[in-house]
Short mmCIF file of C-alpha atoms in Angstrom, two decimals:
data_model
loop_
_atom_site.label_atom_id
_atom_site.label_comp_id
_atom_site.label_asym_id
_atom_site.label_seq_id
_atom_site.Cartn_x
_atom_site.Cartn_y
_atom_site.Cartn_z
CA UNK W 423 46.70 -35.27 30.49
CA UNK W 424 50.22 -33.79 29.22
CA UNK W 425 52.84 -32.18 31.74
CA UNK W 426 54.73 -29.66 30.44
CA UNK W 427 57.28 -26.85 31.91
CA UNK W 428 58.47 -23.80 30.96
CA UNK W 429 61.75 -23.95 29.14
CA UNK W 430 62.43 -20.36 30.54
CA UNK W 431 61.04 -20.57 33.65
CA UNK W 432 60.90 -24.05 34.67
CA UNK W 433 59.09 -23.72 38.07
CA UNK W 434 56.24 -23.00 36.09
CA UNK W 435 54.49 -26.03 35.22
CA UNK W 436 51.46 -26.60 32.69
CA UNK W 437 49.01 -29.32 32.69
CA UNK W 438 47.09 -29.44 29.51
CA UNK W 439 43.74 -31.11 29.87
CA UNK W 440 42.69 -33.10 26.58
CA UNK W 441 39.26 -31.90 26.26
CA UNK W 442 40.15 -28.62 24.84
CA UNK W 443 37.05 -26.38 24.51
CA UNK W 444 38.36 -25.62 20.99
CA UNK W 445 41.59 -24.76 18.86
CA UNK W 446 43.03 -22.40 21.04
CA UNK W 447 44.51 -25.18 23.08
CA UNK W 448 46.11 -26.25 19.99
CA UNK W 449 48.50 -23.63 21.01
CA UNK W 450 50.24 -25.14 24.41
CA UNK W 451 50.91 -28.27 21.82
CA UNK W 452 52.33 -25.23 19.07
CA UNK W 453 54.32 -24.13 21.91
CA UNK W 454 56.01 -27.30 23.02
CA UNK W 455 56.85 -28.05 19.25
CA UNK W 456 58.55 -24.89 19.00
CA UNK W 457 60.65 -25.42 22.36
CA UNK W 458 58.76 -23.05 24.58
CA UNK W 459 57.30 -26.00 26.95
CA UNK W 460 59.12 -28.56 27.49
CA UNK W 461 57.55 -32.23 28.45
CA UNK W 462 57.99 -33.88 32.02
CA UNK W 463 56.83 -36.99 33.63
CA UNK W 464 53.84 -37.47 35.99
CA UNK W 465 50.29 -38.41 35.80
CA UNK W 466 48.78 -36.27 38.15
CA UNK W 467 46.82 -33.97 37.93
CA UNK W 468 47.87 -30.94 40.81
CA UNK W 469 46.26 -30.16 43.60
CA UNK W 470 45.97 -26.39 43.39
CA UNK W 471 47.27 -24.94 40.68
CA UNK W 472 47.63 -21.42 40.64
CA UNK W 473 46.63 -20.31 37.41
CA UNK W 474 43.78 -21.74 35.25
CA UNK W 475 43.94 -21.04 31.17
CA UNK W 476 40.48 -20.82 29.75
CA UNK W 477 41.27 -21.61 26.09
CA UNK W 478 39.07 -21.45 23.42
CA UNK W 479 34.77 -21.10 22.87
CA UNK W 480 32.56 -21.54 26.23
CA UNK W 481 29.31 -22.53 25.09
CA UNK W 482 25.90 -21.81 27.29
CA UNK W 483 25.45 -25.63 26.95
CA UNK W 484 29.32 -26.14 28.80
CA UNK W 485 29.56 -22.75 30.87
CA UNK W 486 28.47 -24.56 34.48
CA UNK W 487 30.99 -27.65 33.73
CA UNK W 488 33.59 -24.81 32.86
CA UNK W 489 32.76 -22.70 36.29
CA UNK W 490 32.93 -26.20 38.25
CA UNK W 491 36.39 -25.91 37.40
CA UNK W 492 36.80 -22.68 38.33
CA UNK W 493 35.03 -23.49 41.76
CA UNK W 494 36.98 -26.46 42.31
CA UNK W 495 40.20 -23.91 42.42
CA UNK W 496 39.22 -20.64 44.24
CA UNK W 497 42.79 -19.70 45.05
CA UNK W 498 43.65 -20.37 41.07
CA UNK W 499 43.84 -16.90 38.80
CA UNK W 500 42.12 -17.14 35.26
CA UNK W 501 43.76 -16.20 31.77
CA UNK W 502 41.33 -15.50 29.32
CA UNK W 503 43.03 -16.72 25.92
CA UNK W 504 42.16 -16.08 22.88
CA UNK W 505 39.38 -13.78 21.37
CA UNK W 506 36.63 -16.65 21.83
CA UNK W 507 36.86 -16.72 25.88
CA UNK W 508 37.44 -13.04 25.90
CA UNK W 509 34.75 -11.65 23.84
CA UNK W 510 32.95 -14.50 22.00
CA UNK W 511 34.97 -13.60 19.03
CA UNK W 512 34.49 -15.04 15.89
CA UNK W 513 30.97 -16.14 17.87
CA UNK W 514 30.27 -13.20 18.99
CA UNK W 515 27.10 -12.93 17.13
CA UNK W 516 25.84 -16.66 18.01
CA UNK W 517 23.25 -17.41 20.32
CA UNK W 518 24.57 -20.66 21.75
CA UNK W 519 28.20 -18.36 22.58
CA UNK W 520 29.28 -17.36 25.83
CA UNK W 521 30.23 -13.41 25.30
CA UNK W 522 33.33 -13.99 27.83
CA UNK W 523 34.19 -15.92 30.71
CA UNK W 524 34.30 -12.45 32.43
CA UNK W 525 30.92 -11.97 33.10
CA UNK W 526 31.12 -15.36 35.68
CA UNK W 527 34.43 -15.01 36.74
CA UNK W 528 37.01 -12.67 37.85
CA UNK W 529 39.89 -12.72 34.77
CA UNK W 530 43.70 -11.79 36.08
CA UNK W 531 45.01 -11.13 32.84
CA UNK W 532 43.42 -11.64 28.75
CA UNK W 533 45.49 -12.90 26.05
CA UNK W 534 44.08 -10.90 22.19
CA UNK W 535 44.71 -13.22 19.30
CA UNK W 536 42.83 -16.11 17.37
CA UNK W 537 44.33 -17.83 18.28
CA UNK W 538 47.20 -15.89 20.46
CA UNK W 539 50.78 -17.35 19.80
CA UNK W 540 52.55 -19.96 21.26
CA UNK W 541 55.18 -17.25 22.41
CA UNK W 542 52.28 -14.83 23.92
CA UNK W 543 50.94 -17.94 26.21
CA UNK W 544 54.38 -18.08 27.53
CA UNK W 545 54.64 -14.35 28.35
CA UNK W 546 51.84 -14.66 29.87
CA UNK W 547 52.33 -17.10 31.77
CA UNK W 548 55.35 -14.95 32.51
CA UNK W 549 53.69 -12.26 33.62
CA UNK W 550 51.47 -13.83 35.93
CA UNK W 551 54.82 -14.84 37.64
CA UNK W 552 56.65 -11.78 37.76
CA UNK W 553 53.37 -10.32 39.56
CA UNK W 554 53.98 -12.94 42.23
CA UNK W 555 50.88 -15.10 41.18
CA UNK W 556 52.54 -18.29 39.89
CA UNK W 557 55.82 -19.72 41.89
CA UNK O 1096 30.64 -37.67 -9.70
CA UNK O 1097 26.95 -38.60 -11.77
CA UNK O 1098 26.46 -37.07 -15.35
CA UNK O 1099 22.61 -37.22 -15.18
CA UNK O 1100 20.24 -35.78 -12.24
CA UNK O 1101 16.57 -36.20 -12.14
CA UNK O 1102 14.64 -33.73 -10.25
CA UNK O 1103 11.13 -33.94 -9.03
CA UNK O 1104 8.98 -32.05 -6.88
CA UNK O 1105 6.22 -34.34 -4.85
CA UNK O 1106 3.45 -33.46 -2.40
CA UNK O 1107 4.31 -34.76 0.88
CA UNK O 1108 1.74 -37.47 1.42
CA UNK O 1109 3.45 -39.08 -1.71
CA UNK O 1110 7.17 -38.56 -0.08
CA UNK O 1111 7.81 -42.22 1.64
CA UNK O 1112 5.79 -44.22 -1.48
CA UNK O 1113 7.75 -41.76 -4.12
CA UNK O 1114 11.10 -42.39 -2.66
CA UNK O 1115 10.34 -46.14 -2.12
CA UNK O 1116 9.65 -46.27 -5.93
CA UNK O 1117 12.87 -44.91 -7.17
CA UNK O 1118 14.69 -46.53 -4.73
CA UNK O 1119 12.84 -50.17 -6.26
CA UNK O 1120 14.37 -48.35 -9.78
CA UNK O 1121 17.88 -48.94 -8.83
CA UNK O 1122 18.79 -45.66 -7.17
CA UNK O 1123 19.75 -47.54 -3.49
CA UNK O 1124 22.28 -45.14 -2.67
CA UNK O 1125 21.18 -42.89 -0.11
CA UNK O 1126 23.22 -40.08 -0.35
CA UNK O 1127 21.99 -36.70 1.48
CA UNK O 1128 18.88 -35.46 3.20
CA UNK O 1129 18.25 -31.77 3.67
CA UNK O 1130 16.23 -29.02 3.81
CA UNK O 1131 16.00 -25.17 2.28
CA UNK O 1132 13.95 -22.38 3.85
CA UNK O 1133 12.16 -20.71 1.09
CA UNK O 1134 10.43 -18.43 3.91
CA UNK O 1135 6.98 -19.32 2.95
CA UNK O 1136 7.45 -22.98 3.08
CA UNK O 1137 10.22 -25.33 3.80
CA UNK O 1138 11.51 -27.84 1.27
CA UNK O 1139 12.81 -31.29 2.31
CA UNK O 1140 15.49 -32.86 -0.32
CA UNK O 1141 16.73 -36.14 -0.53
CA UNK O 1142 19.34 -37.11 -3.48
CA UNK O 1143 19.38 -40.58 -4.54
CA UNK O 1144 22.42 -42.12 -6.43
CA UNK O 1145 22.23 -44.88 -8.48
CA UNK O 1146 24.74 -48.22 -7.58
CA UNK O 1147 27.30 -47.83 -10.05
CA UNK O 1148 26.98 -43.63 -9.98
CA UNK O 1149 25.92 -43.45 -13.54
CA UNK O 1150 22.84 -41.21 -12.70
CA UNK O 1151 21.27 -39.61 -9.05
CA UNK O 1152 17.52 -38.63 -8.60
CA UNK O 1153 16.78 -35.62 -6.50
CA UNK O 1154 13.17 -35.67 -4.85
CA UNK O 1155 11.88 -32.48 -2.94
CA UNK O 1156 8.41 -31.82 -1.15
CA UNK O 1157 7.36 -28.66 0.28
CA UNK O 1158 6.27 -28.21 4.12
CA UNK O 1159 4.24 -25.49 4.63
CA UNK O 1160 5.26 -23.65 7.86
CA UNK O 1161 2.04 -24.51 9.80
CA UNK O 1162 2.82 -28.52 9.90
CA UNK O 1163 6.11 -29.26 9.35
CA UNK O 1164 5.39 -32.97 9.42
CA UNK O 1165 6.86 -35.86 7.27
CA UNK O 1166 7.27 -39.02 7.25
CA UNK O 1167 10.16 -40.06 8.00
CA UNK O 1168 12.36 -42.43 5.26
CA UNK O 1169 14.66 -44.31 7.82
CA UNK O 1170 12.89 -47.67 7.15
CA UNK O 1171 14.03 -46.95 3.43
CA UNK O 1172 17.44 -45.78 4.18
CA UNK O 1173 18.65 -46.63 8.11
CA UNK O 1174 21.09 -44.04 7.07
CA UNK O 1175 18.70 -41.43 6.57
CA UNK O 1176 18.00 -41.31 9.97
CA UNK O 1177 20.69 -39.02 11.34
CA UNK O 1178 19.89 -36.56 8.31
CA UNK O 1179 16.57 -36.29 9.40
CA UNK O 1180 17.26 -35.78 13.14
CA UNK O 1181 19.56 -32.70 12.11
CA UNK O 1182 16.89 -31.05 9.61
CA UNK O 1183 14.70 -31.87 13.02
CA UNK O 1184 17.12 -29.56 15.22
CA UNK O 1185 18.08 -26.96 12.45
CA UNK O 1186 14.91 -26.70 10.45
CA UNK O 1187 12.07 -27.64 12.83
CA UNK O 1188 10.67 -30.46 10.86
CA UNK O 1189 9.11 -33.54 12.22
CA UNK O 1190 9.85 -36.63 10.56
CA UNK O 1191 6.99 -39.05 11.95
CA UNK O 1192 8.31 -42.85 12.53
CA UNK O 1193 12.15 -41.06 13.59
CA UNK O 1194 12.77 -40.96 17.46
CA UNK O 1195 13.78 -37.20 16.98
CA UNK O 1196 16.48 -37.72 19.19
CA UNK O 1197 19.18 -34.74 19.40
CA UNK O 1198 21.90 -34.63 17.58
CA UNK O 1199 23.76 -31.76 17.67
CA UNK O 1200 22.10 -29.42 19.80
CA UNK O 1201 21.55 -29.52 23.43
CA UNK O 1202 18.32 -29.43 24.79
CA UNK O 1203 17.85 -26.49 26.29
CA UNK O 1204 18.51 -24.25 22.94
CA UNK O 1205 15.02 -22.77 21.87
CA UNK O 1206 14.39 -21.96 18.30
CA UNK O 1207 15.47 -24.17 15.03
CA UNK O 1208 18.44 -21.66 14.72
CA UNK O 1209 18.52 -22.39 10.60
CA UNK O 1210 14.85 -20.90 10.34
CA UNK O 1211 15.33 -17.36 8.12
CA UNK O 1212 12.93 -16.36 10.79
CA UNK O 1213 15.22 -16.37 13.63
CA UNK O 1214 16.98 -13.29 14.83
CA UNK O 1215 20.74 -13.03 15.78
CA UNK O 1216 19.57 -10.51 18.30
CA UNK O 1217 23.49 -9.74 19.20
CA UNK O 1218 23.43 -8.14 15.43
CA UNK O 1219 20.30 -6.05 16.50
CA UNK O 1220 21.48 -5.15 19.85
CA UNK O 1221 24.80 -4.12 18.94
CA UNK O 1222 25.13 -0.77 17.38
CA UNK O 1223 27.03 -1.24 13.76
CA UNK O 1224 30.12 1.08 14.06
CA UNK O 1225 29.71 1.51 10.48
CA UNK O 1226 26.69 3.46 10.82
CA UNK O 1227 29.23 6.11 11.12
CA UNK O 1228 30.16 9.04 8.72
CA UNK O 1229 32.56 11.90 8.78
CA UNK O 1230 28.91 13.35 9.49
CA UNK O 1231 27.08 10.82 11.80
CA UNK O 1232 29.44 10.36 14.82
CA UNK O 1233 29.52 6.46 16.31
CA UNK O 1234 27.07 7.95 19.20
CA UNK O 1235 24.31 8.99 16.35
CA UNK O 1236 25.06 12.58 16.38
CA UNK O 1237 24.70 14.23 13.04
CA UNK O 1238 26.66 17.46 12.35
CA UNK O 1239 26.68 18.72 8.67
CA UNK O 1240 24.89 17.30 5.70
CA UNK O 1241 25.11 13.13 6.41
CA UNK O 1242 24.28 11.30 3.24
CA UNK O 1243 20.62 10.41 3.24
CA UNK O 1244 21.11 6.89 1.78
CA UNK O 1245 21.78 5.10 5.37
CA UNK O 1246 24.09 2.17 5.97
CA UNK O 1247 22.61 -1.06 7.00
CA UNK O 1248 24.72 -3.62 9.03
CA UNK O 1249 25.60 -6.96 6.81
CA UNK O 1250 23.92 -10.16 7.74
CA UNK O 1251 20.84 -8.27 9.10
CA UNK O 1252 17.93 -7.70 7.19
CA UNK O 1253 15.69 -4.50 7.65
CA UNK O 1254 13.19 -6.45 9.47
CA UNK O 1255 15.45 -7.44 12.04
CA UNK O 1256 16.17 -3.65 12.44
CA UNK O 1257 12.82 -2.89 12.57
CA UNK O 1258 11.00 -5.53 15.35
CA UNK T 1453 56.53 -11.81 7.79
CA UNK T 1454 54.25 -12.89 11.16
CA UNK T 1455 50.58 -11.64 11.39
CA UNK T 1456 50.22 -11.10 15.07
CA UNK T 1457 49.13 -7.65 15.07
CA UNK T 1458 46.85 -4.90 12.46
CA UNK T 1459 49.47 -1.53 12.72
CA UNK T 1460 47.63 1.87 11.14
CA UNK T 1461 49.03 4.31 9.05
CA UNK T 1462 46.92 7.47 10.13
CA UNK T 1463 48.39 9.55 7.30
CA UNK T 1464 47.49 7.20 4.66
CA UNK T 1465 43.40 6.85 6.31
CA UNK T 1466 40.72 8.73 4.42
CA UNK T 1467 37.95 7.99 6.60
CA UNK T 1468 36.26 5.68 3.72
CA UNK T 1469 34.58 3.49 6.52
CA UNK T 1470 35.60 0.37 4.13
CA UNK T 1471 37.44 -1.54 6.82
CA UNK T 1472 34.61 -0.52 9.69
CA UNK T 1473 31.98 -2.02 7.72
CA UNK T 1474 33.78 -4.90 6.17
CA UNK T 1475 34.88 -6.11 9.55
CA UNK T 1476 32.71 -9.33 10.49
CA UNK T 1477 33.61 -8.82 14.12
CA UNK T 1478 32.82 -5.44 14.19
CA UNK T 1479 35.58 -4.85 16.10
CA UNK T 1480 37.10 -1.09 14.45
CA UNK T 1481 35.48 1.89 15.57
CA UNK T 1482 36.38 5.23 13.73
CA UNK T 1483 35.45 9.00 13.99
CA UNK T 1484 35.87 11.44 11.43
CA UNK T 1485 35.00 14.85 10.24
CA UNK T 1486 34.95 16.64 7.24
CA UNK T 1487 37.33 20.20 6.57
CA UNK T 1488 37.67 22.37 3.85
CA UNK T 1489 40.99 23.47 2.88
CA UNK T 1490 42.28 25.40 0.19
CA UNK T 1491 45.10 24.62 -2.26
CA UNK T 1492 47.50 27.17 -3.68
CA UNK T 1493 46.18 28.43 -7.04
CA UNK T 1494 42.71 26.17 -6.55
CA UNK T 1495 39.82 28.41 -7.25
CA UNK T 1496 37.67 26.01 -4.45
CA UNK T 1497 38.24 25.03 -1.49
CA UNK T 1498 37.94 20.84 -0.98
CA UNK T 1499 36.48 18.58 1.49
CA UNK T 1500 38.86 16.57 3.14
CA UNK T 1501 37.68 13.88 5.90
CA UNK T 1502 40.11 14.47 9.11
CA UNK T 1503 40.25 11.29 11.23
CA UNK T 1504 39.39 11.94 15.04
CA UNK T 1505 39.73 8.57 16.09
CA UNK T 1506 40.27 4.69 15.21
CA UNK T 1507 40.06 2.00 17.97
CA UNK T 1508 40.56 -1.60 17.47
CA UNK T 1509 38.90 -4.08 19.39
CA UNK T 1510 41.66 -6.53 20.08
CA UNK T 1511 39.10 -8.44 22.63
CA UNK T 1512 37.01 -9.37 19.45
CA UNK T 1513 39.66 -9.07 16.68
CA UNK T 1514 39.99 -12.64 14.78
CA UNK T 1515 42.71 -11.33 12.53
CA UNK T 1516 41.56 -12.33 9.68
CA UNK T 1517 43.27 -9.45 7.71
CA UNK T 1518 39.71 -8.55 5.43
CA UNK T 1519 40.52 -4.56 6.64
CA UNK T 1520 44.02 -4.69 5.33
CA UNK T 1521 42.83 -6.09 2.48
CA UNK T 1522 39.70 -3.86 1.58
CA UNK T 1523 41.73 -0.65 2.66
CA UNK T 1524 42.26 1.21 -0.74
CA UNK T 1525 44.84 3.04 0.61
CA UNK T 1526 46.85 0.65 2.31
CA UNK T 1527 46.37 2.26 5.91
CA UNK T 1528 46.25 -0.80 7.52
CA UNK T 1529 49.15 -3.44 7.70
CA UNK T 1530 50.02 -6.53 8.90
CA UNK T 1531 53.10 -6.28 11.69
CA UNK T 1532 55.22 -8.65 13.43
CA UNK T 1533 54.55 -6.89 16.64
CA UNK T 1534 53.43 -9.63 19.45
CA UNK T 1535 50.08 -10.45 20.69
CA UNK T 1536 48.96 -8.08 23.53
CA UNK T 1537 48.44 -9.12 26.88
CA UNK T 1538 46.58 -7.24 29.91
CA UNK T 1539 45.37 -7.63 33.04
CA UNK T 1540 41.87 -5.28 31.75
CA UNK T 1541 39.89 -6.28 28.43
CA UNK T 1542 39.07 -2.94 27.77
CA UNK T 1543 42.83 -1.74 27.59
CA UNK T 1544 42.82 -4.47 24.39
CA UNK T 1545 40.86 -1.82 22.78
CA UNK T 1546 43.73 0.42 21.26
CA UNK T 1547 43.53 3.92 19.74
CA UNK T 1548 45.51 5.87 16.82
CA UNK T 1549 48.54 6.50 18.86
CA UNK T 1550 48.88 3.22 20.61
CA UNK T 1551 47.96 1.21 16.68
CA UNK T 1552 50.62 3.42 15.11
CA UNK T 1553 53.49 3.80 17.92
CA UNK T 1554 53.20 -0.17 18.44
CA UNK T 1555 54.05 0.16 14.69
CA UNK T 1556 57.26 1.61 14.98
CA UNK T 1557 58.52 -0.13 18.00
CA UNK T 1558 58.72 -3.40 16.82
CA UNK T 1559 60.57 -2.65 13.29
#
């Protein structure tokens, strides 16, 4: 578990499981060596967090531990980021691929790129804000 | 990395005493086991490399598609054990006297997905948008003369187009 | 020079079909049709393909540049323009005008 705030908006707070599904979450880490997140303290992991980032390829075999999550948190919104989540992407042809986390669960906002940039997870994480979502 | 490679072909009731043999000829470096799909038969592989990687000896057997059964090496090479339980999940293949365990693959994926036999049914499914010509539209709609050589989508043979 | 986003130059597009079918996503979509026209002092008219419409799938899209690299004709280029964001997947797909006017706004 790594804590991390927004450098611009520092009310926004991101907690970066490390059991990424695959290199997409590489990009919170891109983003906090480039400045955009900045590290805090604390262990915990929060109660109810508003938004949850599904980053990277959701495979059949890890889809119902992925929509525990998603149960655990009803109040949370989903981002979709990255191509894999979205679509299947790269995957799209593979039988083992989920073809998007959108077909199980309701997605507030999608993030193109493979993987996105560190500078499009912040805006939108940004933009999830502005629409009142996040604090 | 070895300047000389033996190759033989063996029938698969030989395949454990073959290997055994050039193993007792000083080839005790297991180094990969594998397997090709020829389509008509499958062909196990295992490359053996000498100690001090002067020479390597590859062995290969063919399976024929109704009993893909083998006996497994792991008692030769503990190694080989792990390479066999993959060629298991990708290829299909039985190695008797190896737990089969999975390896890769959870369990509740069907088909060996490395078969040529097995269809990547989103490629069917999914129309090709380049199918399309200034004279076929992307709905199928032909207007004018379209070419009468037709496009076929990479990475899926006609006779995935056709079932 | 960042590669966040695949801009089109519609002028430059002859309909070949190279990037469509090159794509291993198959993420581009493109519709075309063919027009005679006649050049001063030609004694035939010629076929020209007219492009109706180009859509990229930015949902699917792994930007791995093989369309601006088959396209003969250098329609296709890489621009610094930043990833897209939306609240709809199917507003990722994005046509001539949005490909091209993306384009200019972010030089």
């Amino acid at each position: 578990m790594t804590r991390y705030q927004l450098a611009e908006h520092p009310t926004i707070e991101v907690e970066v499981i490390t059991a990424g599904l695959a290199c997409c979450t590489l990009e919170v880490e891109a983003a906090a060596t480039a400045g955009l997140l900045l590290p805090v303290s604390g262990e915990q992991i929060s109660p109810a967090p508003s938004i949850l980032v599904i980053s990277g390829t959701v495979t059949d075999a890890l889809l119902p531990a992925v929509l525990a999550q998603i149960d655990r948190f009803p109040e949370a919104r989903l981002m979709s980021f990255g191509a894999c989540a979205t679509s299947g992407g790269p995957y799209w042809d593979s039988p083992p691929v989920t073809k998007g986390i959108d077909q199980f669960a309701d997605v507030a906002v999608y993030v193109a790129g493979c993987p996105p940039r560190p500078d499009a997870f912040v805006a939108a994480l940004l933009d999830l804000a502005h629409s009142g979502v996040a604090p | 990395m070895t300047a000389v490679m033996a190759m033989e072909s063996v029938p698969v009731d030989t395949w454990h005493e073959r290997v055994h043999q050039v193993k007792q000829r000083g080839f005790g470096f297991f180094d990969f086991l594998t397997a090709v799909d020829r389509n008509s038969f499958v062909e196990v592989v295992v490359h053996l490399v000498r100690e001090d990687l002067s020479d390597s000896y590859l062995i290969s057997t063919m399976l024929s598609n109704e009993n893909l059964h083998i006996d497994s090496i792991e008692t030769l090479f503990p190694g080989a054990g792990w390479h066999e339980r993959e060629v298991g999940e990708m290829f299909g293949v039985k190695f008797e006297g190896n737990d089969m365990q999975k390896l890769l693959r959870h369990e509740t994926l069907g088909l060996p997905p490395l078969r040529k036999n097995i269809v990547l049914s989103a490629r069917v499914v999914t129309e090709w948008p380049g199918a399309a010509e200034p004279e076929i539209k992307q709905d199928g709609r032909k207007v004018g003369n379209p070419s009468r050589r037709r496009q076929r989508p990479p990475g899926a043979p006609e006779s995935w187009l056709q079932q | 020079m960042i590669h966040s986003f695949i801009a089109l130059l519609p002028d430059k597009c002859t309909s070949c079909m190279l990037c469509v079918r090159e794509c291993p996503a198959w993420c581009i979509h493109l519709d075309s049709h063919t027009e005679e026209v006649t050049d001063a002092g030609a004694r035939r008219p010629k076929k020209i393909n007219v492009l109706d419409s180009f859509d990229i799938d930015y949902s699917l899209c792994m930007y791995c540049g093989i369309c601006v690299d088959v396209c003969p004709f250098d329609a296709l280029e890489w621009d610094q323009h930043r990833a897209l964001i939306s609240d709809s997947r199917a507003d990722l797909t994005l046509g001539i005008t949005q490909l091209t006017s993306e384009n200019d706004s972010a030089n």
